[in-house]
Amino acid sequence: MKILALETSCDETAAAVLDGVRVRSNVVASQIALHRAHGGVVPELAARGHVTAVVPVVETALAEAGLDRGGIDAVAVTEGPGLAGSLLVGVNVAKALAYALDRPLIGVNHLAGHVYANWLGLPGEEPPPVPAFPLVCLLVSGGHTELLLMADHGRYRLLGQTLDDAAGEAFDKGARLLGLGYPGGPAIERAAAAGNPRRFDLPRAWLPGQGAGFDFSFSGLKTALLRLAERYRSPEPPRPRPASPPPGRFAEHRPPAFTPHAPIADLAAAFQEAVVEPLAVKTARAARAHGVRTVLLAGGVAANAALRERLRDEVIDHCGGEVPVRYPPLAYCTDNAAMIAAAAHFASDRGEETGWETDVHPRMPLVADG
Amino acid sequence: MHPNLLGPASPVRPLLAIDSSTEQAGVALFDGARGAELSWPAGRTQTASLLAQVHHLLGLRGLAAGDLGAVAVATGPGAFNGLRVGLAVAKGLVLGLGVPLLGVPTLAAAAAAHADAGRPVLAVVAAGRGRLVWAAYGDGPEGWGPTAAPRNGTVEDLAVHLAAAAGTVVTGELDGTQEATVAAVAGVTLVPRPLRLRRPIAVAALAWDRHLAGEADDAAALAPVYAGREP
Ligand SMILES: [Zn+2]
């Protein structure tokens, strides 16, 4: 079965074609350059970008898959969670496309998509070994930090989640505080490579009393980094105050200025370790507690090499060498539509189909409460 | 069924028009001779209701999506997310059907219903957060069309504008308070409330002539007119 999937939940306009779980094409139009000037995603700008990117992205995905539109068996789309104005572009295009082609529509939870990125190989390559259930998946991105237990396809249990910032958001904010640019994860990782993580002691929120101890928190860490970084800020020259506020439609982000010898690399390294350690340790603890057969990493932050390394070490420490730690190819860590098609493939196997009256679900949970 | 009730069927495949510029949404079919339209207060549920109503309308005419020859969509101004729903449905349909896409300015569609008033027409559209966008339409050197660029402001700004434009016919969406403010301006004719609703068939009619002339817009680049408020 050939599935065309669309993904527009945040700032990437993406379309992909899968044949089974084989990726025939995977096209992502990134808005990173657009949002970099603002130090983060501006929802209204993201929505505008999807409207003009979506047609060429779909056409390219079909062309690269060597298909015309009639060769599609089903259309899948991210229904949520995400930015409402962005989601609705993909959902409405996908609905209308499925309707025009008289094919089923399969709505997909964006988080499920991230998890299923682990079932995919790069275009033209063999898919990786099928992850064995039960598994835990640490899903870390700009919008999400969730620790999931999966007993089987489509069966999720939420073991823990962030109580404040998502891990990717923490990286974005940390990078912003250090003047390292956007997106924050790669920026922090680059800066941290030359740094000494032990020079500064930043707090970890272990939250032992919280739930089963698998929740996360990064807001205290951000505050601690701000206090440290402030010591090295160079005094800002006073800006001439305009008579009237500038006609700024979408405010430009002004990075902070630091003194010449500010230890930015050490600060970045300490910050990265303080984000990574609780993520890796709690995931490994959950893997041991639930006797899983696989540990998966998913989401944009799964691209972080320090997290991958630390998680592998912690899983060996907690579970021995028998439990593999897996993460998707880099291209499937950040938002993409191939992962949405993969989740749709298994949802379709279970007979799931979405009606024309479906709406966007900006706060869609992956796991029903209870 | 009385297939000949409204004249002979057009040899040209019908055009579907979509207008979700504001909370009053509409869809219409037009084939040069026969029209069909639905208009409903969609609120913010355009994503949930629009395609279902397209399906309903096609069903009323005994048609399927594959029978469509073109898709037209109101491009605004209006509510940003509402406009994007319409654009996205229209783009999805033309992607799936391989038919032309035509954008129609929302204010032109609103004004078109009163083109025979014999007086200047001022079309108004709600742009969210109490803001209005308006433009004057009338006979110009190139026939009926806008006589000034669209402006946006509060209803008080609109009243000031109208005070200097005696004899104008005002149409489009106004809430109760806005309606009272406009009605109080001397020399202004306010179209009765139900007839001020935009009609999706007007979107279809404006697109139809362009479609017959072989014109189409770029399905990739067509985007809403983002006027009315600063995000
Ligand atoms: Zn994501």
XYZ file of C-alpha atoms and ligand atoms in Angstrom:
602
model
C 0.000 0.000 0.000
C 1.333 3.426 -1.009
C 0.634 6.200 1.459
C 1.156 9.886 0.774
C 1.592 11.745 4.067
C 1.612 15.436 4.928
C 3.061 17.012 8.049
C 2.617 20.720 8.903
C 2.360 20.729 12.694
C 5.069 23.317 13.317
C 7.474 25.073 10.978
C 8.386 22.385 8.438
C 6.184 21.692 5.432
C 6.695 18.018 4.660
C 5.321 15.338 2.363
C 6.443 11.766 1.833
C 5.436 8.610 0.019
C 5.859 5.210 1.626
C 5.298 1.818 0.046
C 4.705 -0.332 3.096
C 7.468 0.898 5.392
C 9.826 1.573 2.492
C 10.407 5.281 1.959
C 9.874 6.201 -1.699
C 10.306 9.932 -1.106
C 10.689 12.306 1.827
C 10.512 16.038 1.154
C 10.860 18.744 3.811
C 10.648 22.482 3.109
C 12.292 24.057 6.106
C 11.420 27.478 7.464
C 14.427 27.511 9.802
C 16.053 30.445 8.005
C 12.835 32.426 8.326
C 12.471 31.788 12.052
C 16.146 32.189 12.883
C 15.810 35.979 12.649
C 13.167 35.820 15.370
C 15.003 33.399 17.675
C 12.160 30.893 17.463
C 9.039 29.858 15.631
C 6.513 32.637 15.005
C 3.186 30.757 14.615
C 1.599 33.203 12.172
C 4.692 33.153 9.946
C 4.817 29.362 10.074
C 1.180 29.106 8.966
C 1.812 31.503 6.095
C 4.802 29.482 4.969
C 2.789 26.252 4.808
C 0.170 27.792 2.485
C 2.720 28.533 -0.236
C 5.052 25.560 0.360
C 2.496 22.769 0.468
C 1.721 22.326 -3.243
C 5.340 22.139 -4.454
C 6.254 19.870 -1.534
C 3.476 17.386 -2.374
C 4.271 17.516 -6.082
C 7.957 16.899 -5.398
C 7.188 13.984 -3.072
C 5.034 12.356 -5.770
C 7.600 13.010 -8.490
C 10.494 11.642 -6.419
C 8.420 8.563 -5.645
C 7.840 8.108 -9.377
C 4.084 8.207 -8.928
C 1.274 10.286 -10.273
C -1.505 11.174 -7.868
C -3.664 8.255 -8.979
C -1.006 5.822 -7.728
C -1.684 6.774 -4.111
C -3.713 4.290 -2.036
C -4.280 6.488 1.036
C -3.523 9.977 2.335
C -2.194 10.478 5.859
C -1.789 13.699 7.788
C -0.748 15.008 11.192
C -3.915 16.016 13.082
C -2.092 17.212 16.194
C -0.570 18.154 18.495
C 0.964 21.322 17.109
C 0.246 24.899 16.120
C -3.417 25.252 15.118
C -2.769 27.613 12.210
C -0.068 25.312 10.847
C -1.920 22.036 11.395
C -4.992 23.241 9.549
C -3.080 23.760 6.316
C -1.925 20.144 6.175
C -5.204 18.707 7.435
C -7.316 20.595 4.901
C -5.007 19.897 1.973
C -4.861 16.206 2.901
C -8.608 15.924 3.370
C -9.368 17.615 0.058
C -6.698 15.572 -1.719
C -8.060 12.310 -0.326
C -11.583 13.397 -1.224
C -10.588 14.367 -4.769
C -8.777 11.043 -5.252
C -11.515 9.049 -3.497
C -8.965 7.478 -1.156
C -9.094 6.937 2.613
C -7.741 9.613 4.958
C -5.682 8.550 7.963
C -5.171 11.118 10.716
C -1.966 10.617 12.685
C -0.776 11.878 16.053
C 2.498 13.725 15.489
C 4.082 12.000 18.499
C 3.196 8.555 17.158
C 4.901 9.648 13.952
C 8.095 10.428 15.836
C 8.060 6.990 17.489
C 7.478 5.234 14.144
C 10.433 7.022 12.566
C 12.336 4.119 14.156
C 10.760 1.676 11.687
C 12.184 3.491 8.654
C 15.298 3.166 6.571
C 16.595 5.849 4.233
C 15.158 5.891 0.687
C 16.579 3.002 -1.274
C 17.885 1.261 1.845
C 16.524 -1.747 3.686
C 14.357 -0.855 6.691
C 16.184 -1.462 10.007
C 15.399 -4.529 12.154
C 11.849 -4.266 13.476
C 11.889 -2.925 17.069
C 10.763 -5.617 19.517
C 7.906 -4.953 21.964
C 7.565 -4.090 24.750
C 9.668 -0.967 24.383
C 10.184 2.399 25.958
C 10.564 5.431 23.765
C 12.004 8.730 24.906
C 10.383 11.326 22.683
C 12.258 14.608 22.863
C 11.648 17.574 20.591
C 11.007 21.295 20.649
C 7.438 20.729 21.770
C 7.617 17.426 23.618
C 9.389 15.460 26.269
C 7.573 12.217 26.849
C 8.612 8.842 28.130
C 6.344 6.220 26.565
C 5.851 2.514 27.127
C 4.585 0.633 24.074
C 3.214 -2.874 24.568
C 2.368 -3.272 20.876
C 1.549 -1.209 17.773
C -0.679 1.705 18.693
C -0.670 0.823 22.411
C 0.981 3.635 24.362
C 1.308 4.307 28.067
C 2.660 7.634 29.238
C 5.273 6.954 31.931
C 6.470 10.512 32.359
C 6.613 13.913 30.741
C 7.994 17.369 31.228
C 6.271 19.557 33.768
C 7.394 22.763 32.072
C 9.709 23.233 29.072
C 10.254 20.531 26.490
C 13.862 19.368 26.109
C 14.180 21.000 22.685
C 12.628 24.168 24.054
C 15.164 24.111 26.880
C 17.949 23.880 24.309
C 16.391 26.757 22.333
C 16.137 28.940 25.431
C 19.630 27.997 26.608
C 21.070 28.789 23.185
C 19.250 32.101 23.208
C 20.659 33.000 26.624
C 24.155 32.178 25.376
C 23.695 34.003 22.073
C 24.223 30.791 20.101
C 21.377 31.057 17.627
C 18.471 28.922 16.507
C 17.645 26.060 16.450
C 19.146 25.684 19.895
C 19.908 21.944 20.058
C 22.512 21.835 17.285
C 23.861 25.256 18.367
C 24.415 24.090 21.966
C 25.899 20.808 20.770
C 28.405 22.599 18.511
C 29.418 25.051 21.227
C 29.619 22.300 23.878
C 32.048 20.214 21.810
C 34.932 22.467 22.892
C 33.687 22.934 26.451
C 34.263 21.415 29.853
C 30.925 20.293 31.329
C 32.355 20.127 34.896
C 33.429 23.745 35.135
C 29.931 24.819 36.138
C 27.500 22.990 38.341
C 23.951 23.269 37.011
C 20.937 21.715 38.759
C 19.088 18.556 37.646
C 15.440 18.216 38.548
C 15.137 14.567 39.634
C 11.609 15.060 41.023
C 11.723 11.868 43.126
C 8.282 12.350 44.674
C 6.579 13.065 41.352
C 4.434 10.221 39.976
C 6.622 7.204 39.308
C 9.680 9.462 39.219
C 9.721 9.617 35.408
C 8.727 13.267 34.984
C 11.110 15.987 33.834
C 11.597 19.682 34.489
C 13.930 22.137 32.796
C 12.734 25.569 33.885
C 14.980 25.706 36.974
C 17.956 24.788 34.835
C 17.211 27.631 32.455
C 17.040 30.098 35.360
C 20.343 28.812 36.750
C 21.989 29.204 33.343
C 20.652 32.737 33.063
C 22.212 33.647 36.437
C 25.577 32.185 35.416
C 25.555 33.758 31.973
C 24.683 37.194 33.303
C 28.089 37.392 34.976
C 29.675 37.453 31.530
C 27.305 39.818 29.746
C 29.015 42.938 28.424
C 27.194 46.107 29.380
C 24.846 46.987 26.546
C 25.271 50.356 24.908
C 22.074 52.348 25.387
C 19.905 52.088 22.307
C 18.436 55.281 20.914
C 14.794 55.181 21.871
C 12.571 55.753 18.844
C 9.858 58.415 19.203
C 7.213 55.812 18.367
C 7.511 52.050 18.580
C 8.998 50.614 15.378
C 6.454 49.245 12.907
C 7.770 45.813 13.889
C 5.385 43.180 12.650
C 7.344 40.223 13.920
C 10.005 41.441 16.331
C 13.599 40.646 15.473
C 15.567 38.751 18.101
C 18.682 40.585 19.368
C 21.249 38.110 20.680
C 22.951 39.038 23.963
C 26.512 40.390 23.933
C 29.231 38.776 26.072
C 32.651 39.843 27.312
C 35.547 38.644 25.081
C 36.603 35.734 27.308
C 33.185 34.534 28.434
C 33.308 30.716 28.873
C 30.467 30.080 26.430
C 31.713 26.599 25.471
C 31.892 25.477 29.132
C 28.474 26.937 29.864
C 27.021 25.175 26.816
C 28.652 21.875 27.794
C 27.406 22.087 31.387
C 23.943 23.015 30.190
C 23.811 20.177 27.663
C 24.854 17.641 30.273
C 22.257 18.918 32.722
C 19.548 18.408 30.087
C 20.824 15.040 28.880
C 21.518 13.324 32.202
C 17.975 13.153 33.630
C 16.619 12.161 30.205
C 19.060 9.265 29.850
C 18.959 8.073 33.456
C 15.161 8.083 33.752
C 14.704 6.339 30.410
C 17.118 3.596 31.488
C 15.348 3.256 34.848
C 12.003 2.929 33.048
C 13.475 0.327 30.697
C 14.608 -1.750 33.675
C 11.380 -1.275 35.624
C 9.253 -2.518 32.710
C 11.556 -5.232 31.430
C 11.518 -3.897 27.885
C 13.205 -5.463 24.875
C 14.017 -2.207 23.064
C 14.780 1.395 23.965
C 13.906 3.969 21.315
C 14.880 7.574 21.004
C 12.716 9.866 18.888
C 12.137 13.520 18.080
C 14.434 16.312 17.016
C 16.567 16.111 20.176
C 17.340 12.469 19.330
C 19.851 13.979 16.917
C 21.944 15.114 19.905
C 25.053 12.919 20.055
C 25.608 13.501 23.782
C 22.094 12.222 24.505
C 22.572 9.156 22.296
C 25.863 8.294 23.986
C 24.648 8.868 27.529
C 21.457 6.888 26.923
C 23.431 3.940 25.562
C 25.724 3.979 28.622
C 22.821 4.232 31.075
C 20.866 1.410 29.398
C 23.932 -0.852 29.591
C 24.319 0.117 33.268
C 20.664 -0.497 34.082
C 19.676 -3.342 31.738
C 22.929 -4.950 30.633
C 24.014 -5.214 27.015
C 20.970 -7.178 25.809
C 18.602 -4.260 25.284
C 19.355 -2.315 22.109
C 19.108 1.464 22.063
C 17.832 2.622 18.703
C 17.297 5.981 17.103
C 16.109 7.005 13.644
C 18.340 8.252 10.831
C 18.981 11.951 11.284
C 16.554 12.891 8.494
C 13.701 11.258 10.444
C 14.529 12.768 13.858
C 13.321 16.251 12.997
C 9.799 16.782 11.723
C 9.106 14.939 8.480
C 6.228 13.218 6.739
C 7.812 9.797 6.246
C 7.286 9.127 9.968
C 3.638 10.175 9.645
C 3.198 7.754 6.762
C 4.864 5.005 8.841
C 2.463 5.523 11.751
C -0.409 5.615 9.241
C 0.754 2.337 7.726
C 0.321 0.524 11.058
C -2.877 2.434 11.884
C -4.288 1.388 8.539
C -3.397 -2.239 9.355
C -5.626 -1.847 12.411
C -8.437 -0.522 10.175
C -8.188 3.067 11.391
C -9.641 5.696 9.068
C -10.513 9.352 9.579
C -13.722 11.098 8.483
C -14.130 14.307 6.462
C -15.434 16.152 9.513
C -12.173 15.749 11.410
C -10.693 18.943 12.835
C -7.184 19.902 13.916
C -6.233 18.942 17.481
C -3.523 21.323 18.732
C -3.377 19.588 22.138
C -4.027 16.052 20.984
C -2.761 13.584 23.610
C -1.055 10.406 22.465
C -2.270 8.583 25.507
C -5.813 8.836 26.798
C -5.812 9.821 30.474
C -5.902 6.896 32.884
C -35.579 15.534 -10.961
C -36.341 18.187 -13.547
C -33.082 18.459 -15.387
C -34.326 21.186 -17.725
C -35.840 23.380 -15.059
C -32.925 25.791 -15.073
C -32.012 25.607 -18.726
C -29.827 23.230 -20.661
C -26.772 21.793 -19.002
C -23.534 23.590 -19.794
C -21.054 21.696 -21.927
C -18.353 23.058 -19.619
C -17.652 21.234 -16.371
C -18.797 23.144 -13.286
C -16.580 25.312 -11.138
C -16.558 24.948 -7.355
C -16.179 28.158 -5.350
C -15.112 28.280 -1.696
C -15.330 31.261 0.632
C -14.192 30.844 4.238
C -12.905 34.389 4.642
C -14.965 34.942 7.774
C -17.109 32.962 10.187
C -19.867 32.952 7.546
C -18.585 30.330 5.132
C -19.953 29.339 1.751
C -19.503 27.008 -1.186
C -21.045 27.263 -4.645
C -21.183 25.448 -7.965
C -21.567 27.262 -11.264
C -21.415 26.008 -14.835
C -22.235 29.200 -16.672
C -25.946 28.461 -16.592
C -26.885 26.729 -13.360
C -25.804 27.576 -9.875
C -26.032 25.957 -6.467
C -24.773 27.379 -3.202
C -24.597 26.772 0.520
C -23.803 29.391 3.134
C -23.604 28.730 6.857
C -22.246 30.317 10.022
C -19.174 28.116 10.376
C -17.687 29.996 13.313
C -14.207 28.640 13.736
C -15.157 25.172 12.585
C -14.337 25.656 8.923
C -11.841 22.789 9.013
C -14.534 20.445 10.283
C -17.369 21.684 8.065
C -15.987 22.926 4.764
C -15.221 19.695 2.941
C -18.369 18.049 4.312
C -20.394 20.918 2.797
C -18.546 20.620 -0.520
C -19.570 16.967 -0.544
C -23.154 17.899 0.330
C -23.327 20.499 -2.439
C -21.911 18.131 -5.050
C -24.489 15.588 -3.908
C -27.305 18.109 -4.443
C -26.240 18.316 -8.069
C -25.615 14.594 -8.394
C -21.939 15.227 -9.013
C -18.657 13.812 -7.748
C -15.403 15.683 -7.167
C -14.061 14.287 -10.429
C -16.750 16.182 -12.354
C -15.306 19.570 -11.376
C -13.584 21.627 -14.052
C -12.033 24.294 -11.822
C -11.824 25.480 -8.214
C -12.150 29.093 -7.105
C -11.398 30.429 -3.647
C -11.890 33.739 -1.877
C -8.434 35.056 -1.009
C -9.390 37.685 1.557
C -9.066 39.930 3.335
C -10.672 38.202 6.272
C -9.735 36.016 9.224
C -6.267 34.577 8.630
C -6.997 31.018 9.709
C -10.370 30.996 7.935
C -8.705 32.098 4.717
C -6.053 29.411 5.110
C -8.700 26.718 5.497
C -10.288 27.760 2.200
C -6.955 28.033 0.407
C -5.844 24.648 1.762
C -9.049 22.852 0.733
C -8.872 24.479 -2.699
C -5.225 23.531 -3.128
C -5.872 19.948 -2.007
C -8.694 19.653 -4.530
C -6.679 20.989 -7.463
C -3.735 18.777 -6.477
C -6.026 15.761 -6.555
C -8.058 16.711 -9.616
C -5.451 18.432 -11.769
C -7.811 21.328 -12.545
C -7.122 25.094 -12.536
C -7.269 27.199 -9.369
C -8.581 30.764 -9.369
C -8.358 33.259 -6.513
C -11.076 35.879 -6.067
C -10.735 38.900 -3.752
C -13.283 38.604 -0.957
C -14.267 42.278 -1.170
C -14.880 41.967 -4.917
C -17.250 39.067 -4.247
C -19.032 41.027 -1.524
C -19.433 44.091 -3.769
C -20.451 42.145 -6.891
C -23.921 41.340 -5.553
C -24.718 45.073 -5.600
C -23.019 46.023 -8.862
C -26.389 47.106 -10.259
C -27.027 49.665 -7.493
C -26.098 52.514 -9.809
C -24.126 54.065 -6.983
C -20.717 53.522 -5.403
C -20.639 50.326 -3.339
C -18.478 49.970 -0.253
C -17.797 46.354 0.684
C -16.774 45.525 4.243
C -15.250 42.356 5.645
C -14.534 41.489 9.274
C -10.822 40.959 9.810
C -10.824 39.794 13.429
C -10.428 41.567 16.770
C -13.070 44.131 15.814
C -11.101 45.343 12.799
C -12.782 45.897 9.452
C -11.347 46.046 5.953
C -13.257 47.922 3.278
C -12.919 48.980 -0.324
C -15.040 51.116 -2.653
C -16.307 49.606 -5.901
C -17.911 51.354 -8.849
C -17.709 52.051 -12.545
C -14.249 53.073 -13.632
C -12.513 53.427 -16.975
C -12.115 49.641 -17.160
C -15.665 48.884 -16.079
C -16.886 47.769 -12.662
C -14.125 47.342 -10.120
C -12.404 48.781 -7.067
C -12.071 52.554 -7.172
C -9.616 52.748 -4.268
C -7.202 50.450 -2.452
C -8.615 48.519 0.526
C -8.291 50.204 3.900
C -8.531 48.781 7.364
C -9.565 50.243 10.664
C -12.245 50.361 13.302
C -15.909 51.000 12.560
C -15.337 54.583 13.730
C -12.657 54.978 11.034
C -15.147 53.572 8.537
C -17.798 56.079 9.652
C -15.375 58.959 9.090
C -14.618 57.588 5.623
C -18.323 57.236 4.776
C -19.187 60.738 5.981
C -17.153 62.020 3.037
C -18.698 59.556 0.576
C -22.387 60.438 0.505
C -24.578 58.202 -1.619
C -22.544 55.074 -0.936
C -24.223 51.691 -0.624
C -22.606 49.661 2.183
C -22.570 45.861 2.138
C -20.706 43.119 3.969
C -20.475 41.874 7.506
C -21.098 44.238 10.399
C -22.102 43.249 13.908
C -24.981 44.999 15.683
C -22.930 47.864 17.117
C -21.019 48.385 13.887
C -24.274 48.367 11.962
C -25.700 51.144 14.182
C -22.552 53.248 13.770
C -22.647 52.964 9.978
C -26.422 53.510 9.756
C -26.037 56.770 11.683
C -23.852 58.282 8.930
C -25.940 60.683 6.832
C -26.366 59.779 3.176
C -25.325 56.140 3.527
C -27.530 53.283 2.374
C -26.991 50.126 4.383
C -28.018 46.948 2.547
C -30.465 44.949 4.732
C -28.656 42.521 7.017
C -29.466 39.164 5.326
C -28.565 40.577 1.913
C -25.245 41.818 3.238
C -23.972 38.248 3.666
C -21.412 37.408 1.024
C -22.706 34.927 -1.514
C -20.338 32.166 -2.596
C -21.994 32.147 -6.034
C -20.503 35.626 -6.511
C -17.029 34.113 -6.015
C -17.934 31.502 -8.600
C -19.288 34.066 -11.064
C -16.191 36.268 -10.803
C -13.921 33.269 -11.352
C -16.032 31.845 -14.162
C -15.203 34.518 -16.743
C -11.506 34.185 -16.032
C -11.783 30.398 -16.223
C -13.540 30.531 -19.598
C -10.824 32.883 -20.818
C -8.285 30.206 -19.936
C -6.828 32.080 -16.991
C -5.670 30.421 -13.779
C -3.605 31.329 -10.737
C -0.428 29.612 -9.584
C -1.654 26.888 -7.229
C 1.602 26.978 -5.279
C 1.909 30.719 -4.809
C -1.742 31.682 -4.286
C -1.967 33.003 -0.710
C -4.426 34.892 1.451
C -4.480 38.682 1.463
C -3.158 39.361 4.963
C -4.786 42.723 5.625
C -6.672 43.984 8.609
C -4.520 43.617 11.671
C -0.927 43.195 12.652
C -0.278 39.686 13.979
Zn 7.976 16.936 16.064
